[in-house]
Coordinates of C-alpha atoms and ligand atoms in Angstrom, one line a residue:
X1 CA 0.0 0.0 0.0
X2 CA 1.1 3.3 -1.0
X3 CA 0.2 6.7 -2.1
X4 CA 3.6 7.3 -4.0
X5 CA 3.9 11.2 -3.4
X6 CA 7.0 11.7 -2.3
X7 CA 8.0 12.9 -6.2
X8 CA 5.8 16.5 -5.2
X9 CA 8.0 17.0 -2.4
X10 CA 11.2 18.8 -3.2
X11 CA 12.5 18.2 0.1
X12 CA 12.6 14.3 -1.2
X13 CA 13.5 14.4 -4.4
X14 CA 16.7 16.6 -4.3
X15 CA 16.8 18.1 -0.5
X16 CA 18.1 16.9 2.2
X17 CA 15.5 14.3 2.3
X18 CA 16.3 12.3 -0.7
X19 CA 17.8 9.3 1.2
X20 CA 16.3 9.7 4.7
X21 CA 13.2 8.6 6.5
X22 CA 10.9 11.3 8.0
X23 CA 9.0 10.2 11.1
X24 CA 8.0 13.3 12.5
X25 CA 5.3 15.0 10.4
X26 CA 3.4 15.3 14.0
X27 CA 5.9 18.2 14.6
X28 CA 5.8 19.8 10.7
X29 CA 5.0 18.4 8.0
X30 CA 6.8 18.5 4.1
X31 CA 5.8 20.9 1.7
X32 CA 4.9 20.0 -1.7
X33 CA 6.3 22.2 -4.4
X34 CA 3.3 24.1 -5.5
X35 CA 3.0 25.5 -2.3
X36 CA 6.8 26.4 -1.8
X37 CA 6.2 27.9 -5.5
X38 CA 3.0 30.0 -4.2
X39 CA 5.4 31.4 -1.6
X40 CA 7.9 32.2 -4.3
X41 CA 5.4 33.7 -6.7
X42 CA 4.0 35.7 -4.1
X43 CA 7.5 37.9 -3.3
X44 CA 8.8 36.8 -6.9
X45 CA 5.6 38.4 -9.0
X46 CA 2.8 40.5 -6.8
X47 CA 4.4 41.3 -3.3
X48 CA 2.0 43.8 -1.5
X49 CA -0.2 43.9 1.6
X50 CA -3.8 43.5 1.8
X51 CA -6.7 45.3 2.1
X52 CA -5.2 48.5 1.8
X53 CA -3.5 49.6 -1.8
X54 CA -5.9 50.0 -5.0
X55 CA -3.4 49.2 -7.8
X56 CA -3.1 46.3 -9.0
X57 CA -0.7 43.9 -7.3
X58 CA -2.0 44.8 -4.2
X59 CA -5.9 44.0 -5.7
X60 CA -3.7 40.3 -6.5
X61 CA -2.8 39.9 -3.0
X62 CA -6.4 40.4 -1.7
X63 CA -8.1 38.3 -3.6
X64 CA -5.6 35.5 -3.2
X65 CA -5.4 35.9 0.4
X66 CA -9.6 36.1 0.5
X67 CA -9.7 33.4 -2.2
X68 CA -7.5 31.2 0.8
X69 CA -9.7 31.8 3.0
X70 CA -12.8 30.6 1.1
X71 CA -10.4 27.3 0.8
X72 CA -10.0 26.8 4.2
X73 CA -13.8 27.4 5.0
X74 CA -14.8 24.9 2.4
X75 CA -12.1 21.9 3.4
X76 CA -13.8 22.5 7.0
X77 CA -17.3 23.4 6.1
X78 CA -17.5 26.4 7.5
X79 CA -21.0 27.9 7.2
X80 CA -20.1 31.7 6.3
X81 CA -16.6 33.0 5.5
X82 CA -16.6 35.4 8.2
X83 CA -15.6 32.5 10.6
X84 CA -12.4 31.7 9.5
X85 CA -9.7 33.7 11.0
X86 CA -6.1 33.4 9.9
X87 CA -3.5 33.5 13.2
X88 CA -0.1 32.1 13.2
X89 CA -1.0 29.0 14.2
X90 CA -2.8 26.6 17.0
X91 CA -1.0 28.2 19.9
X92 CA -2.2 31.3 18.8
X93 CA -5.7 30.6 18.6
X94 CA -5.9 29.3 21.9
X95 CA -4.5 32.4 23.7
X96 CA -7.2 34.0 21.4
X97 CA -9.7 32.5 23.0
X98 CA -8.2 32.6 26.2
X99 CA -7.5 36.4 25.9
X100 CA -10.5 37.5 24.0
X101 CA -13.2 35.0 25.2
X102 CA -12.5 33.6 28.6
X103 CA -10.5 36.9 30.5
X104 CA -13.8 38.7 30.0
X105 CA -16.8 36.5 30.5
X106 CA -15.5 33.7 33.3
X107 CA -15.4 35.4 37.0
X108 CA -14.0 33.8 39.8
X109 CA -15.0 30.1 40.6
X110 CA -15.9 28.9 37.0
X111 CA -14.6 26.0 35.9
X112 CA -12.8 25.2 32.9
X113 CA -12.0 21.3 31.5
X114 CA -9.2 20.2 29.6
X115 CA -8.0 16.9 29.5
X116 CA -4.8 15.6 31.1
X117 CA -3.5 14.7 27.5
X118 CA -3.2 18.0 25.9
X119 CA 0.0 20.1 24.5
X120 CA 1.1 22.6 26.0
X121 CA -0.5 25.0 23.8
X122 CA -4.0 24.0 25.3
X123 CA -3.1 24.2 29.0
X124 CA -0.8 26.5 29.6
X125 CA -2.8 29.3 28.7
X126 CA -5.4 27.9 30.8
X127 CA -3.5 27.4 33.6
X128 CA -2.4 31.2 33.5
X129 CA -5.8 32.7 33.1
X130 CA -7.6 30.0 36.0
X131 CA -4.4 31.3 38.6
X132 CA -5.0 34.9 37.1
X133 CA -9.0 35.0 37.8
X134 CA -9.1 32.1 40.2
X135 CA -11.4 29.6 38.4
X136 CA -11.2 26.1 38.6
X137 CA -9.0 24.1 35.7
X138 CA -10.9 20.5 35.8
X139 CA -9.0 17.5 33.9
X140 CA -10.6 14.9 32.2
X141 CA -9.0 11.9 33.1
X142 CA -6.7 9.6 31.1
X143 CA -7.2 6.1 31.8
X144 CA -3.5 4.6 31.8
X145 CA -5.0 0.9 31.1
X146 CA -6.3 1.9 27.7
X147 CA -5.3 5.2 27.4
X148 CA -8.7 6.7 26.1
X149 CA -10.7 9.8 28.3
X150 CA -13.5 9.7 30.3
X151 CA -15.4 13.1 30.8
X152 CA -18.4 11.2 33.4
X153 CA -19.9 13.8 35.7
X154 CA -17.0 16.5 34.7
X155 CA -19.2 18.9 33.5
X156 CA -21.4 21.0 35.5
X157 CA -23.7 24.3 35.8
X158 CA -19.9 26.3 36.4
X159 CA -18.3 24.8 33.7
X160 CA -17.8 28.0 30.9
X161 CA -15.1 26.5 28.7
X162 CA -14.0 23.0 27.6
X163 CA -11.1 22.7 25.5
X164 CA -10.0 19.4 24.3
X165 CA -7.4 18.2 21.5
X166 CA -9.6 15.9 19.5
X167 CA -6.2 13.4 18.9
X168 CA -3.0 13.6 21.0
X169 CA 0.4 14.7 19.8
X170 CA 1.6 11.8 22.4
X171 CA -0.9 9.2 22.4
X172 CA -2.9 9.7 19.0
X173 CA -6.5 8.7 19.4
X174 CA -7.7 9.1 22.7
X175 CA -11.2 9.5 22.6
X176 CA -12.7 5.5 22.2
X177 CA -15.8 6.8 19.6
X178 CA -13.9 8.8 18.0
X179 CA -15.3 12.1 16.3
X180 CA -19.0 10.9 17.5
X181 CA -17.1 11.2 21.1
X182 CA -16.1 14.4 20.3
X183 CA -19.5 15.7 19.0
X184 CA -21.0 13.7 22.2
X185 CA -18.8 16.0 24.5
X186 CA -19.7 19.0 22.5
X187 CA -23.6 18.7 23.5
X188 CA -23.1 17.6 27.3
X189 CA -20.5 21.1 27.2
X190 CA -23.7 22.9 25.3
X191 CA -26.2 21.6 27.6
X192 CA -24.9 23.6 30.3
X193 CA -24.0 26.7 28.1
X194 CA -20.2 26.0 28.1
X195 CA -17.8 26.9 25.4
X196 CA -16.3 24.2 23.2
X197 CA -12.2 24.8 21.7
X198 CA -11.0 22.1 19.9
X199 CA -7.4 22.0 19.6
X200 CA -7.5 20.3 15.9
X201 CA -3.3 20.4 15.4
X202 CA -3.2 16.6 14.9
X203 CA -6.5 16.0 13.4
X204 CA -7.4 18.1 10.7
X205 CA -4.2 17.4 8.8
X206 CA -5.1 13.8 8.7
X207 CA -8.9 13.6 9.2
X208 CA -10.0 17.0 8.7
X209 CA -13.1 18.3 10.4
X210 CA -16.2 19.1 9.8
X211 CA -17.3 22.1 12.1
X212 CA -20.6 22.3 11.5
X213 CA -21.5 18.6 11.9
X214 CA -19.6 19.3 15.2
X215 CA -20.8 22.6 16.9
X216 CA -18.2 23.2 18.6
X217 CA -17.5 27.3 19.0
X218 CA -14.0 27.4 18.6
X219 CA -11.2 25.2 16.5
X220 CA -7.8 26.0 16.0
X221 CA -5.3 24.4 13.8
X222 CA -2.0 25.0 12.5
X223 CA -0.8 25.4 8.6
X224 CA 2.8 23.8 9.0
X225 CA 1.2 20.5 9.8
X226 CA -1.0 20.4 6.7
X227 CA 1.6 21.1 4.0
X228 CA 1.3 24.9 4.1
X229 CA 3.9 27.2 5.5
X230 CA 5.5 27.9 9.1
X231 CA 3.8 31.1 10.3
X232 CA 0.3 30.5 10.0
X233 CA -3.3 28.9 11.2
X234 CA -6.3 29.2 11.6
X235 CA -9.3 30.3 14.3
X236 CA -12.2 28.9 13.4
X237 CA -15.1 31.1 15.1
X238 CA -18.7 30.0 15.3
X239 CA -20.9 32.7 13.6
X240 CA -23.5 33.2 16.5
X241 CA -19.9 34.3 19.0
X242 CA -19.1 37.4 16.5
X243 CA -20.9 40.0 18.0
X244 CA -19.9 38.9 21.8
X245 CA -16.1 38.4 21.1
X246 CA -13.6 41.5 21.0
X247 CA -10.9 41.3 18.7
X248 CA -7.7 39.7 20.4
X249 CA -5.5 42.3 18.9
X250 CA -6.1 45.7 18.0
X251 CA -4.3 48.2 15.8
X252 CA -3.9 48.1 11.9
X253 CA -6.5 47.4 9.2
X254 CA -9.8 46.2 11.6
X255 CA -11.5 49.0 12.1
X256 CA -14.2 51.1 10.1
X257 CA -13.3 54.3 12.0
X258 CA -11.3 55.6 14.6
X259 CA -11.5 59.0 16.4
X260 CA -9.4 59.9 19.5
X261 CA -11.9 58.8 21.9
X262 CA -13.4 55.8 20.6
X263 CA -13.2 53.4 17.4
X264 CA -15.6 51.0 15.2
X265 CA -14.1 47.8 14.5
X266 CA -14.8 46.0 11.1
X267 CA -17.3 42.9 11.0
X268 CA -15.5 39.1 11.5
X269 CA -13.0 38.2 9.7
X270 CA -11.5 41.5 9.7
X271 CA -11.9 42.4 13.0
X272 CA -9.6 39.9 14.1
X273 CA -6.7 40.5 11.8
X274 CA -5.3 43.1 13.5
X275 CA -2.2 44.3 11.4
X276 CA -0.2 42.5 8.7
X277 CA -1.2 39.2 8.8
X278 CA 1.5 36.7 6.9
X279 CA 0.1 37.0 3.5
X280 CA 2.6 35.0 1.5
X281 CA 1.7 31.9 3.9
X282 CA -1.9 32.5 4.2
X283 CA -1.7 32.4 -0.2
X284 CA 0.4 29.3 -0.2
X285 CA -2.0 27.8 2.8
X286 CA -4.7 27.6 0.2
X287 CA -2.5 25.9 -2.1
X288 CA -1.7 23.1 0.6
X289 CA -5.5 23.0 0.9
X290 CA -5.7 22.3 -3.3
X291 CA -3.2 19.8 -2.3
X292 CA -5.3 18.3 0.1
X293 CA -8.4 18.1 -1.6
X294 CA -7.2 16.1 -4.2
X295 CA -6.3 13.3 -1.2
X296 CA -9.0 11.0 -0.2
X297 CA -8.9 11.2 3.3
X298 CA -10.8 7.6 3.9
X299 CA -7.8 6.1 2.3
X300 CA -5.0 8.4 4.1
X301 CA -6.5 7.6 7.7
X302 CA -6.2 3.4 6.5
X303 CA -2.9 4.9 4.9
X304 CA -1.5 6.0 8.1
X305 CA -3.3 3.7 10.3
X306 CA -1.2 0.7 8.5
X307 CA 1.8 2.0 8.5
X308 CA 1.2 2.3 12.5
X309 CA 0.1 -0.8 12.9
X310 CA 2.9 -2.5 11.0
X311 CA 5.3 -0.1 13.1
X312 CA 3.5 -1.6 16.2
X313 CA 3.4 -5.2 14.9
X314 CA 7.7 -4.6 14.5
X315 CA 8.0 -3.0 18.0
X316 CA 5.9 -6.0 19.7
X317 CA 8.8 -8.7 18.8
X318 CA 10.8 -6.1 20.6
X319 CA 10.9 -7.3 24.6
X320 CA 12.8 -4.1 25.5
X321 CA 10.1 -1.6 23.9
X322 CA 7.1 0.0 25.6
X323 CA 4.3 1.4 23.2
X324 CA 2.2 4.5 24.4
X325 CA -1.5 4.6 23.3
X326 CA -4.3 2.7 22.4
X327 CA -3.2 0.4 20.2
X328 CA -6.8 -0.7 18.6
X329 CA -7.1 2.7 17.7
X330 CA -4.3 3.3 16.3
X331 CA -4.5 0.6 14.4
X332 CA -7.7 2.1 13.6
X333 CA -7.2 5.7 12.5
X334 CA -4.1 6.5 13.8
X335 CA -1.0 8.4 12.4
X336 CA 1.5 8.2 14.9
X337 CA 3.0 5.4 17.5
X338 CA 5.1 6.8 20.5
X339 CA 7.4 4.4 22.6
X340 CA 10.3 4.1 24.8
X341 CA 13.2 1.2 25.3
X342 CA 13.4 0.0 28.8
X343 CA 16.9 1.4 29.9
X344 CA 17.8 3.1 27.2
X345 CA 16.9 7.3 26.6
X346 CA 14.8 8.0 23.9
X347 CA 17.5 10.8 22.9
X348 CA 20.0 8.0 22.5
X349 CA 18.1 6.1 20.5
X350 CA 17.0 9.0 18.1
X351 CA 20.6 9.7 17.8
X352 CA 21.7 6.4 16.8
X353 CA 18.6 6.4 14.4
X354 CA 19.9 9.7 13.2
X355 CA 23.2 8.1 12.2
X356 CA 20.9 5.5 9.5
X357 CA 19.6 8.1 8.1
X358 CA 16.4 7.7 10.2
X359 CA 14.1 11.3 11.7
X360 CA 12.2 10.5 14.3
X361 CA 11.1 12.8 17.3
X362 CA 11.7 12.5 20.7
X363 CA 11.3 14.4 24.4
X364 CA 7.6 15.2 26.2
X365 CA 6.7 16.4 22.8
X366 CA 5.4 19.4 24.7
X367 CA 3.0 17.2 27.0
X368 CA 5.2 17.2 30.4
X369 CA 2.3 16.7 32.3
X370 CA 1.5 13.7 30.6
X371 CA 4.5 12.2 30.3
X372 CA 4.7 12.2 34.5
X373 CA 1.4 10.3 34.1
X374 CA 3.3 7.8 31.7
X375 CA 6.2 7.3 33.9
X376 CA 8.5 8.0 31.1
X377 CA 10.8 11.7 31.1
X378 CA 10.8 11.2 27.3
X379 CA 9.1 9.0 24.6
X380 CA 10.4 8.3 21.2
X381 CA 7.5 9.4 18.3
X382 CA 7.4 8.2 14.9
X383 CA 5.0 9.7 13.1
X384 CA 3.1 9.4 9.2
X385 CA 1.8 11.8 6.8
X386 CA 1.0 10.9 2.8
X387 CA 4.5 11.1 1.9
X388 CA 5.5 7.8 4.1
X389 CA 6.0 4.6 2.7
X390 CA 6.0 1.0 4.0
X391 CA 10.0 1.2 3.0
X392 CA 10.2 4.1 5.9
X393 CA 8.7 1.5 8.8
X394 CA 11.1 -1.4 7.7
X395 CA 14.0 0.8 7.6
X396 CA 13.2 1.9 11.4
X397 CA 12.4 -1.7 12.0
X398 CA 15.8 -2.9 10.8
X399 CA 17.6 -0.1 12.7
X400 CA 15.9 0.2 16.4
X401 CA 17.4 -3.6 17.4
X402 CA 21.0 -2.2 16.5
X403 CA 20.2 1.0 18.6
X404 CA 19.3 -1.3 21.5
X405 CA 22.1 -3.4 21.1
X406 CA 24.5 -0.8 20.5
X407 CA 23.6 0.8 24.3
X408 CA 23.0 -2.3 25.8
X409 CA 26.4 -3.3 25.3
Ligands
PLP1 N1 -1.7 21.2 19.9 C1 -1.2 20.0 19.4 C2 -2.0 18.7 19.7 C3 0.0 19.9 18.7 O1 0.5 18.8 18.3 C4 0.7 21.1 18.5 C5 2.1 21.1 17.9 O2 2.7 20.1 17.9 C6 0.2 22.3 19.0 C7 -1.0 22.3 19.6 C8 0.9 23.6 18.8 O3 0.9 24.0 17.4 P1 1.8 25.2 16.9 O4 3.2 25.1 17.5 O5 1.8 25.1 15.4 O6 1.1 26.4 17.4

């Protein structure tokens, strides 16, 4: 089984790539040339900002960067342009909604529930705000015998914000139903008139999302991990929340009118792009997203999910190695195993991988507080996007037993 696309990507063909294995598309993923050429055409051919000049180059760069946007609403069925924001990327649009959203409407003793399997990006900001305003920060809990959540009697009439990754950078899927466990979650938050943030780094790049099946308020995601550029994301805002939430930022570009005392601000998108937003990477964004909708996701998720389950099949005859994560899932619709090797640190045996030519991540992958849960100070990742093939697990399969024995010696 393979999807054979490694000839788009430069990085591959003729970069530093062309004899190496990449395993860590979780952290950023390749870029295919029509979106490296998108960035090039953009400073190459029509280089202006947006929204502001009326000649013609700078006309170009609008209607690229709004015809983007309509691609991004489309591949996640957004309902109305309006709700697609463009940040610099998931982190970002969490401390959006932290900042904008949650400062101003949650007063002291509101809760707020993550889970205890997120990134960084999705609890340190809430940790912050709940010590800032003194609200409650609730965990869903990670059961460690299958390594799925359990949100059972979490939510109640002071809950005002959940915020949950839909798939771990750590673990992959956690959540045992899946999306409908997701969209289950997002009516129990509802019920109660809670907020809903998806944290949608890991997912959409592999599974998309569809936000209005979901309902959920807000989703953020990232661009790098989806074949577009460093630099840039995306906030996706529900509709209904556009007249209740201020503008994160202020200053440049988002507002009708401004006297000394006061100021209008534009309708959504606009006022939330406070600025100069990175044009170039919002352009080539959309051309990951033409990318992308030429992919059939149904057959990337059994893409991925092989390749894991081969990697797992491999690391099972391995005595020494302890896999991380659900493995029926993974097998499932998974795109990323994570490990460790009894004895041995995962930064050891990246390094030794390093030397065959082999990328694979390791660390807390930004997750310390799960990785205390785990036992482990550091797991080794390796992780799938559409440019893997079955060569890629073989090669780590071949060269993992040599690492071992090379630091159990
Ligand atoms: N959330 C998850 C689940 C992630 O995997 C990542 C990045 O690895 C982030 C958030 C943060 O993304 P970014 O660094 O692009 O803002």
């Amino acid at each position: 089984m393979v999807f054979n696309l490694k000839k788009d990507f430069p990085i591959f063909t003729s970069g530093e790539l062309k004899d190496k294995v990449y395993l860590d598309s979780a952290a950023t993923s390749q870029k295919p040339k029509i979106v490296i050429e998108s960035l090039i055409d953009f400073y190459q051919n029509y280089n202006s900002n947006v929204h502001r000049g009326i000649y013609d180059i700078a006309e170009k760069a609008s209607s690229k960067y709004e015809e983007a946007r309509d691609k991004v609403a489309k591949f996640i069925n957004a309902e109305s342009l309006s709700e697609v924001i463009f940040t610099s990327g998931t982190t970002e649009g969490i401390n959006f909604v932290v900042d904008a959203w949650a400062r101003r409407k949650l007063s002291p003793g509101d809760e707020i529930i993550i889970t205890q399997a997120e990134h960084h990006a999705n609890l340190l900001p809430w940790q912050r705000l709940a010590k800032e305003l003194n609200l409650t920060l609730k965990y869903i809990k990670l059961d460690l015998d299958d390594f799925t959540l359990k949100w059972d009697g979490l939510i109640t009439s002071k809950t005002k914000i959940v915020s949950v990754s839909v798939c771990s950078n750590v673990l992959g899927p956690i959540w045992k139903n899946g999306i409908n466990e997701i969209k289950a979650l997002i009516e129990d938050a509802h019920k109660v008139g809670a907020k809903i943030v998806l944290d949608a780094a890991q997912s959409v790049p592999n599974a998309v999302i569809d936000v209005q099946m979901l309902g959920a308020d807000f989703v953020a995601f990232s661009g790098h991990k989806m074949l577009g550029p460093t630099g840039v994301g995306v906030l996706y805002i529900k509709k209904d929340l556009h007249d209740q939430l201020e503008p994160y930022q202020v200053g440049g570009s988002m507002v009708y009118s401004a006297v000394f005392d006061k100021s209008i601000w534009k309708e959504s998108p606009y006022k939330y792009e406070a600025g100069t937003t990175p044009i170039a990477e919002v352009i080539a964004l959309g051309t990951a997203v033409d990318y992308l909708n030429k992919i059939d996701f149904k057959e990337l998720a059994k893409f991925e999910s092989y390749l894991c389950g081969k990697l797992i099949d491999g690391l099972e005859q391995i005595p020494e190695v302890e896999i991380f994560g659900n493995r029926d899932l993974i097998r499932d619709y998974g795109h990323l195993v994570s490990f460790v090797v009894k004895n041995i640190h995962a930064h050891d045996i990246a390094a030794h991988l390093n030397t065959n030519d082999i990328c694979i991540r390791v660390g807390h992958h930004c997750a310390q507080p799960l990785h205390v849960l785990l036992g482990a100070e550091a797991t080794a990742r390796a992780s799938f996007y559409l440019y893997n093939e079955e060569q890629d697990v073989d090669r780590l399969l071949k060269f993992l037993p040599e690492a071992i024995k090379y630091f159990k010696r």
